mmCIF file of C-alpha atoms in Angstrom:
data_model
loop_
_atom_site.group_PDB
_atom_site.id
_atom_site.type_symbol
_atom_site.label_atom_id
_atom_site.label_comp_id
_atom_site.label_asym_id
_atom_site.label_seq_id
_atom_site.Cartn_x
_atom_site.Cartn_y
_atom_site.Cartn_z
ATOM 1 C CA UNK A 1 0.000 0.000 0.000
ATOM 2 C CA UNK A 2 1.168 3.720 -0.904
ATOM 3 C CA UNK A 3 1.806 5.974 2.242
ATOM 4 C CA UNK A 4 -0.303 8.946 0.732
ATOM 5 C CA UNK A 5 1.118 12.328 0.871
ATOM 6 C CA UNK A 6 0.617 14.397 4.135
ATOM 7 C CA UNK A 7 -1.113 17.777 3.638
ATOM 8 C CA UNK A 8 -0.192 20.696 5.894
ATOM 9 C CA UNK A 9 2.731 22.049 4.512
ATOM 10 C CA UNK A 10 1.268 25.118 2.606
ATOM 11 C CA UNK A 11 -0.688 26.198 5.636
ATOM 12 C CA UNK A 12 2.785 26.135 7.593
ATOM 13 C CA UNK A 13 4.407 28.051 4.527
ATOM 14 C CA UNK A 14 2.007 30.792 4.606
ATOM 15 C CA UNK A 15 2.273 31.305 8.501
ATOM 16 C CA UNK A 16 5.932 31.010 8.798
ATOM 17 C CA UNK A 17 6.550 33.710 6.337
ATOM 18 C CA UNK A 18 3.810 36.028 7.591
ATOM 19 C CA UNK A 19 5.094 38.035 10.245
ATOM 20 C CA UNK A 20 1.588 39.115 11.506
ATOM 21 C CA UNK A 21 0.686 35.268 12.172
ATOM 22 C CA UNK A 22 1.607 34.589 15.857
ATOM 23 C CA UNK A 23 4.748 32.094 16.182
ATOM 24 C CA UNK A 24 2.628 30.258 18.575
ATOM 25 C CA UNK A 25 -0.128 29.264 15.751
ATOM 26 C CA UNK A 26 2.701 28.274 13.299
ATOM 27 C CA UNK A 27 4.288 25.941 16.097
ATOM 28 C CA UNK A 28 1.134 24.386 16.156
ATOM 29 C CA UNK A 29 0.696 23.866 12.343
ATOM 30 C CA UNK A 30 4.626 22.695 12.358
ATOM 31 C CA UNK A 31 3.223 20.082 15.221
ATOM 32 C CA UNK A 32 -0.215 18.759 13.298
ATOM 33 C CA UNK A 33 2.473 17.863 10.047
ATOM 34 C CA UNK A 34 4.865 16.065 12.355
ATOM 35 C CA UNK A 35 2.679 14.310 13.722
ATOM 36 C CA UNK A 36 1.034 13.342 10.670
ATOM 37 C CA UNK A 37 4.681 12.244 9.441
ATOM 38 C CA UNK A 38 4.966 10.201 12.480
ATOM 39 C CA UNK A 39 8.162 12.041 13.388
ATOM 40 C CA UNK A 40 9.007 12.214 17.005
ATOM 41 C CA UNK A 41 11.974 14.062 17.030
ATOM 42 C CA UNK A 42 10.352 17.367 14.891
ATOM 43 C CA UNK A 43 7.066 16.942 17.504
ATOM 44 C CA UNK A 44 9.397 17.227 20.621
ATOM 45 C CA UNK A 45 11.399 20.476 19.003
ATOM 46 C CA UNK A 46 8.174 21.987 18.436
ATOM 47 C CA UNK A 47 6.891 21.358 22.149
ATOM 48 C CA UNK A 48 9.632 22.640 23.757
ATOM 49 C CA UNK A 49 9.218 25.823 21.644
ATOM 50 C CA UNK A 50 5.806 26.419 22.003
ATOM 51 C CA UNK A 51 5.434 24.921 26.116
ATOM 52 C CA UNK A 52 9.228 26.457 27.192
ATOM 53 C CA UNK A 53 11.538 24.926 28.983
ATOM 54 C CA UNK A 54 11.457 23.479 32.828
ATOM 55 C CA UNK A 55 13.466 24.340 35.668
ATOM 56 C CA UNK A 56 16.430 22.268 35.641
ATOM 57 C CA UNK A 57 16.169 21.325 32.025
ATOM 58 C CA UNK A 58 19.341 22.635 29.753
ATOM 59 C CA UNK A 59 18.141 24.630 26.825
ATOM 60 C CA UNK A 60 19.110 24.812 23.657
ATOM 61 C CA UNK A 61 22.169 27.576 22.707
ATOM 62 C CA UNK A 62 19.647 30.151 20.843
ATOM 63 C CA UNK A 63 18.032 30.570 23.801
ATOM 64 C CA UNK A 64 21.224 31.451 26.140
ATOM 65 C CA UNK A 65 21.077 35.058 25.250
ATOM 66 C CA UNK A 66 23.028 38.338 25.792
ATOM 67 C CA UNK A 67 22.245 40.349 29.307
ATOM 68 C CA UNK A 68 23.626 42.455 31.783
ATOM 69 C CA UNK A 69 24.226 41.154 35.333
ATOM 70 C CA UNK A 70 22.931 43.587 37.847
ATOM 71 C CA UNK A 71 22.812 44.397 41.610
ATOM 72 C CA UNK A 72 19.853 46.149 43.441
ATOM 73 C CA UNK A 73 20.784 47.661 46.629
ATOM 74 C CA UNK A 74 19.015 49.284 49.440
ATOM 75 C CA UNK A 75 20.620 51.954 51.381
ATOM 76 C CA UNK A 76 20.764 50.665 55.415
ATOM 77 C CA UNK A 77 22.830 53.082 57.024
ATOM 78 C CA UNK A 78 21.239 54.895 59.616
ATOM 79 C CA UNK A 79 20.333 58.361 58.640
ATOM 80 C CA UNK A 80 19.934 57.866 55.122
ATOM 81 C CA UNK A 81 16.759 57.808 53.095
ATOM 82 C CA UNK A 82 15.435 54.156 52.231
ATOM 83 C CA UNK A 83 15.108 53.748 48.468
ATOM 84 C CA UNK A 84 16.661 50.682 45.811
ATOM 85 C CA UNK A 85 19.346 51.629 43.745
ATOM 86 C CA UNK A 86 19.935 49.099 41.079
ATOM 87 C CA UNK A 87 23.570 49.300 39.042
ATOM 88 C CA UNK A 88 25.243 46.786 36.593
ATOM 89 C CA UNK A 89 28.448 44.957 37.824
ATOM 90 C CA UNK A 90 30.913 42.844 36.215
ATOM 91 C CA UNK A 91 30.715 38.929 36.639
ATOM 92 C CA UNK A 92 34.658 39.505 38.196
ATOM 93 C CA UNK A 93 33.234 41.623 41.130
ATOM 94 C CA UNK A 94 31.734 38.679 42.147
ATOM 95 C CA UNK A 95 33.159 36.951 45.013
ATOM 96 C CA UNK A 96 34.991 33.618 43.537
ATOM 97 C CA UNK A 97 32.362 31.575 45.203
ATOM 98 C CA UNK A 98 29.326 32.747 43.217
ATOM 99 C CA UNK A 99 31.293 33.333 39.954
ATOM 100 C CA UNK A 100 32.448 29.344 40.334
ATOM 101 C CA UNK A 101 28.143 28.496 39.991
ATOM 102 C CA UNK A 102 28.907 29.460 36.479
ATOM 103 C CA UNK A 103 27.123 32.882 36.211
ATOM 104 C CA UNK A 104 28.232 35.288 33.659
ATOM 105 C CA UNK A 105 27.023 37.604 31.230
ATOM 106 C CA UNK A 106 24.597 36.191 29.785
ATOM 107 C CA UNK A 107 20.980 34.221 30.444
ATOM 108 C CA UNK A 108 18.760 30.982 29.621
ATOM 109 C CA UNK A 109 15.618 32.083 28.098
ATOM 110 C CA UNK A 110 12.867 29.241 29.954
ATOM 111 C CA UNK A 111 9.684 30.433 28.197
ATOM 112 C CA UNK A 112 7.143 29.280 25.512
ATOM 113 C CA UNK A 113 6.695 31.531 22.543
ATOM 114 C CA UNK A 114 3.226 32.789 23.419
ATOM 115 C CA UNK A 115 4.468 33.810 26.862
ATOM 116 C CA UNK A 116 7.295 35.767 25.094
ATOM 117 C CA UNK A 117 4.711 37.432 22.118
ATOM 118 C CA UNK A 118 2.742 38.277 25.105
ATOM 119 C CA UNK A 119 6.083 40.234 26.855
ATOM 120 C CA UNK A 120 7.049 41.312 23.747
ATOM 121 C CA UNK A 121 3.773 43.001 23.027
ATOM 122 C CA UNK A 122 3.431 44.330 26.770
ATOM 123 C CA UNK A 123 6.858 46.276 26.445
ATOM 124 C CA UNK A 124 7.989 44.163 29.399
ATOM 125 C CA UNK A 125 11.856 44.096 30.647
ATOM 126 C CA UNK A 126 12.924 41.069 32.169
ATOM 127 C CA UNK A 127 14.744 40.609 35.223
ATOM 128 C CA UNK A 128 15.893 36.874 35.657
ATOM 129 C CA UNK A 129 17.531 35.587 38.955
ATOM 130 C CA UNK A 130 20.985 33.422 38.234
ATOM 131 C CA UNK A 131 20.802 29.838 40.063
ATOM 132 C CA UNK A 132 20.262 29.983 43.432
ATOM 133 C CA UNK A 133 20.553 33.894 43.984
ATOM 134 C CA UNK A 134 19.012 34.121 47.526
ATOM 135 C CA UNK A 135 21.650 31.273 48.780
ATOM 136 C CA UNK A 136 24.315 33.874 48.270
ATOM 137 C CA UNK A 137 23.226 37.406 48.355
ATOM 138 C CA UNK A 138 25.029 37.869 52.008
ATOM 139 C CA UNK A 139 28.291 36.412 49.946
ATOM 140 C CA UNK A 140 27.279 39.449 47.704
ATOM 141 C CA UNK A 141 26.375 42.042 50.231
ATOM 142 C CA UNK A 142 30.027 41.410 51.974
ATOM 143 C CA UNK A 143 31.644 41.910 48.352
ATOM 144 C CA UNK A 144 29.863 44.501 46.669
ATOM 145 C CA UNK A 145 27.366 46.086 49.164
ATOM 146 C CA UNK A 146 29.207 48.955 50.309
ATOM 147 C CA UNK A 147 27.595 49.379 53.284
ATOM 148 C CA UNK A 148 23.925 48.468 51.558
ATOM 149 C CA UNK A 149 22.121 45.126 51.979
ATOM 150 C CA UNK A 150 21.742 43.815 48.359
ATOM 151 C CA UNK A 151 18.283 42.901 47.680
ATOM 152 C CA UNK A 152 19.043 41.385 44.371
ATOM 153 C CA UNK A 153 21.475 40.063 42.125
ATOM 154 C CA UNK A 154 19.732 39.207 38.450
ATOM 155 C CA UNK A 155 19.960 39.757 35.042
ATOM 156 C CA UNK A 156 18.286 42.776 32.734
ATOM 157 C CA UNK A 157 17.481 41.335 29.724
ATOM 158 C CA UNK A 158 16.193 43.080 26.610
ATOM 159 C CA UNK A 159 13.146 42.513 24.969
ATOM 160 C CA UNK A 160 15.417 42.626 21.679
ATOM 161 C CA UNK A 161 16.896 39.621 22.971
ATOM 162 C CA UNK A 162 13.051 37.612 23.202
ATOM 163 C CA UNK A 163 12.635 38.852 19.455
ATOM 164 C CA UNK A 164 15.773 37.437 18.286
ATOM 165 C CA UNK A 165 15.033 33.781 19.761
ATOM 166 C CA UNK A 166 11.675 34.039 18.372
ATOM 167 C CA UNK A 167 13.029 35.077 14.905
ATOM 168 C CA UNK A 168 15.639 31.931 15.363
ATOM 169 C CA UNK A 169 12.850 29.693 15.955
ATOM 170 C CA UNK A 170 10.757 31.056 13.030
ATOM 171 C CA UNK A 171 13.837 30.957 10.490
ATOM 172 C CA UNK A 172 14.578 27.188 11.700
ATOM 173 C CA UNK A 173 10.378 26.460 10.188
ATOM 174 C CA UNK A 174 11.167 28.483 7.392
ATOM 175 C CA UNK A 175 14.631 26.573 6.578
ATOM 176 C CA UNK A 176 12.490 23.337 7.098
ATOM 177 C CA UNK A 177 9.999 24.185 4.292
ATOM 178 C CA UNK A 178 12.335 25.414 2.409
ATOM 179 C CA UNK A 179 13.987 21.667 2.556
ATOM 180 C CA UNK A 180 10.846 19.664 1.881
ATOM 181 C CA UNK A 181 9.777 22.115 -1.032
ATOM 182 C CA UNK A 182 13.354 21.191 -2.670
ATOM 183 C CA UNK A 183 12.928 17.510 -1.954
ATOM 184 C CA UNK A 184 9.801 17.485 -4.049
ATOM 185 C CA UNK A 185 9.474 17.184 -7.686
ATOM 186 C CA UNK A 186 7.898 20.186 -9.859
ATOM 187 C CA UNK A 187 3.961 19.264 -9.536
ATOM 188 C CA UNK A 188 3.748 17.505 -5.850
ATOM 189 C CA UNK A 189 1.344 19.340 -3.860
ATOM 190 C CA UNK A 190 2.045 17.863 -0.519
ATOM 191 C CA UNK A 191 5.255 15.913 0.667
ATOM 192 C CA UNK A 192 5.776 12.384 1.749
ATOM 193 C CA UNK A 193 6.995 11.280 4.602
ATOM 194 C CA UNK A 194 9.950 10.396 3.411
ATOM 195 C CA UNK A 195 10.550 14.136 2.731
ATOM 196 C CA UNK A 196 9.603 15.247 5.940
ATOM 197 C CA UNK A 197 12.180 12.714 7.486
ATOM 198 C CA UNK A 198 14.817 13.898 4.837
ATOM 199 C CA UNK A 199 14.303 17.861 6.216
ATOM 200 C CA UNK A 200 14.389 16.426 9.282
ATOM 201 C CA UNK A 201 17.871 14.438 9.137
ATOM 202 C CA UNK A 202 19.198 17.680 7.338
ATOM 203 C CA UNK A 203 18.287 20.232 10.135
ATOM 204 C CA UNK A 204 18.595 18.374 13.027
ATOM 205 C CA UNK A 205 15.861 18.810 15.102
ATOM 206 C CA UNK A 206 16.862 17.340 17.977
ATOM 207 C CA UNK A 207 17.521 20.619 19.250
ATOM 208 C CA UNK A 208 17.457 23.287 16.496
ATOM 209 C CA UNK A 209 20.491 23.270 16.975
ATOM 210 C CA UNK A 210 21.789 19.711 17.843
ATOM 211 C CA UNK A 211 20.788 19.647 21.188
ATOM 212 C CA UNK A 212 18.734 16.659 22.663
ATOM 213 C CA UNK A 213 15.073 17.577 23.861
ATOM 214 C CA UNK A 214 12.845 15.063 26.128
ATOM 215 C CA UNK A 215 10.135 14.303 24.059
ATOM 216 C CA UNK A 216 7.814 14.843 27.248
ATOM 217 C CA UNK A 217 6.264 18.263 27.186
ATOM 218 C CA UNK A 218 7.062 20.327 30.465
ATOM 219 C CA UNK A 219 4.587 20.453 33.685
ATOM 220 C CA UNK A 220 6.300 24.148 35.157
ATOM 221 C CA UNK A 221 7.284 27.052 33.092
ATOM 222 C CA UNK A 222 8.714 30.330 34.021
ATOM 223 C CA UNK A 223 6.593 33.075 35.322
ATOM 224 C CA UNK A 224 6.852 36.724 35.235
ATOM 225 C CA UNK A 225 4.987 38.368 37.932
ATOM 226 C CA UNK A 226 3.118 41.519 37.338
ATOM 227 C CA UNK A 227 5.408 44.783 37.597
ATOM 228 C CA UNK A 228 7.280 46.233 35.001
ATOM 229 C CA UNK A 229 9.839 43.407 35.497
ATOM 230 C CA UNK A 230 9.198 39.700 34.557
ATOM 231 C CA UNK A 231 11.246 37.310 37.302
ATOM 232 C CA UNK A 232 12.010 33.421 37.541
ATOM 233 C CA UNK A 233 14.791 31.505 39.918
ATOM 234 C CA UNK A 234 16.703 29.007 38.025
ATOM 235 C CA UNK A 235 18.226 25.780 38.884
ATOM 236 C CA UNK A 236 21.550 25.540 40.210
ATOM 237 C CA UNK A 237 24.010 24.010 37.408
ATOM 238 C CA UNK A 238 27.258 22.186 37.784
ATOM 239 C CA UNK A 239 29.582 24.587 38.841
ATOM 240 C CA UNK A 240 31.996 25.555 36.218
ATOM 241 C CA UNK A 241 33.342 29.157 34.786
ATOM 242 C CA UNK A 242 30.575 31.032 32.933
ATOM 243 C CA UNK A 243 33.427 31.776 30.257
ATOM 244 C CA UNK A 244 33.806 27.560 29.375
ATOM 245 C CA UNK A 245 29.864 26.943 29.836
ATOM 246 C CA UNK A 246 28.781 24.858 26.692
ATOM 247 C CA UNK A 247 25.806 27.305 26.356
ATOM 248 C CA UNK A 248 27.328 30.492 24.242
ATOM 249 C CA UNK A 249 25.568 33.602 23.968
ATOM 250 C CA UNK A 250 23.495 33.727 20.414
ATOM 251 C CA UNK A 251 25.004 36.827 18.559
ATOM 252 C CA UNK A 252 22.313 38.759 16.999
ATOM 253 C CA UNK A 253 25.166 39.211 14.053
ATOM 254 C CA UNK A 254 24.747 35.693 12.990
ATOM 255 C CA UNK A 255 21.038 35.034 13.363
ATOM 256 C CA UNK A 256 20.924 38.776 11.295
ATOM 257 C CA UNK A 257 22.502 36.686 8.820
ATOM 258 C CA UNK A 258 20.656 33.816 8.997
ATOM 259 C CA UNK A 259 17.704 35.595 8.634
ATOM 260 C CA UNK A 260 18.815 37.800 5.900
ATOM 261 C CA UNK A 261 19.958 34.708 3.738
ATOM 262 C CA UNK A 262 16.646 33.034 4.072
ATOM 263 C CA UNK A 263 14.892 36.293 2.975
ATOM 264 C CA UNK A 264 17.205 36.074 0.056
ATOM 265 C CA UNK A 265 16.598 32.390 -0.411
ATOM 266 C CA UNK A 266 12.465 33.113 -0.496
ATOM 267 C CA UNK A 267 12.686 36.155 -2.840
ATOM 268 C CA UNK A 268 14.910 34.236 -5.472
ATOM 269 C CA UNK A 269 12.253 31.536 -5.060
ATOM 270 C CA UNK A 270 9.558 33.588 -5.881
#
């Protein structure tokens, strides 16, 4: 018996390269062809996309992004007024204690893609607590306090920095339709599966970027509370310099690139 052809992929074209069609509702179309291709691997990328990430779980590269490490104090000494004063700091004014958990200038980005549209949208800046931050803010206060207790010791990340994992993700569907559309001969409407599995082996989806995903979807996501500022604790990792971690910050350079060649790619195709 013939496999027949799975349908889907037009819908997925048309919502990948429309930038008004929420991420989240292309995820979803990406998931209904997977699954009609019986491919696990593709399925589990696209979960961990759409769900996020849970706490404790490694995430893929693209979403280890640029951001500044930063220090709230609030003044304690008697006779002066009470009031937070919040100022960026160096991962090497850390004492050697903290900066041995692996923190450094840069951040794992835990969330779904509708929870980041929806920050995106709000205008929201993100302040993300480094692995076990309250265990060591006296450690902190001692080095860098100054005579102030230090309430906080987090990153500020950028809302730019949301965009540009969202934009990875998107390019990574794009690239994949781009692959089944050249595996199929002039006339095929929809692709087999043996053309989704080909796109599949080519990209890698393990990851998006070679790293293995658990196929279960997560139970806990990050949460961003309801200020100005979005927060979440993460897990403590194996201690090792931030500098040597094997999650590198994603330059915007290269996923400009990226982007721009698949723009290219599309507008030759048309």
């Amino acid at each position: 018996m013939t496999t027949p052809d799975i349908e889907g992929l037009d819908q997925l074209e048309r919502a990948v390269l429309d930038e008004d069609v929420s991420l989240a509702t292309a995820l979803r179309r990406f998931l209904l062809l997977a699954g009609y291709a019986h491919q696990e691997e593709l399925r589990a990328w696209a979960l961990k996309q759409s769900e996020g990430y849970e706490v404790g779980e490694e995430v893929p590269r693209f979403r280890e992004v640029a951001a500044t490490l930063e220090i709230t104090l609030e003044p304690s000494a008697p006779g002066r007024p009470r009031g937070e004063d919040t100022r960026q700091i160096s991962p090497y004014q850390l004492p050697q204690s903290v900066r041995d958990r692996g923190i450094g200038e840069h951040a794992p980005i835990r969330y779904g893609v509708r929870e980041m549209e929806a920050l995106i949208a709000m205008g929201w800046n993100l302040e993300l607590r480094p692995p076990g931050s309250a265990e060591y803010l006296a450690e902190v206060t001692n080095e860098l306090g100054n005579g102030s207790a230090v309430l906080s010791l987090h990153w500020r990340v950028r809302l730019t920095a949301l965009q540009q994992v969202l934009d990875h993700i998107r390019t990574r569907l794009t690239l994949f339709v781009a692959e089944v559309r050249a595996a199929m001969p002039p006339g095929q409407r929809n692709p087999n599966p043996d053309q989704i599995d080909s796109a599949a082996q080519v990209f890698n989806f393990r990851g998006g970027d070679g790293t293995t995903v658990n196929i279960v979807a997560p139970s806990a996501k990050a949460a961003g509370d309801s200020t100005a500022t979005a927060s979440v604790n993460e897990p403590v990792p194996t201690p090792q310099p931030w500098w040597h971690r094997s999650s590198v910050i994603w330059s915007a350079i290269a996923a400009t690139a990226t982007i721009a060649g698949v723009i290219a790619t599309v507008a030759v195709a048309k």
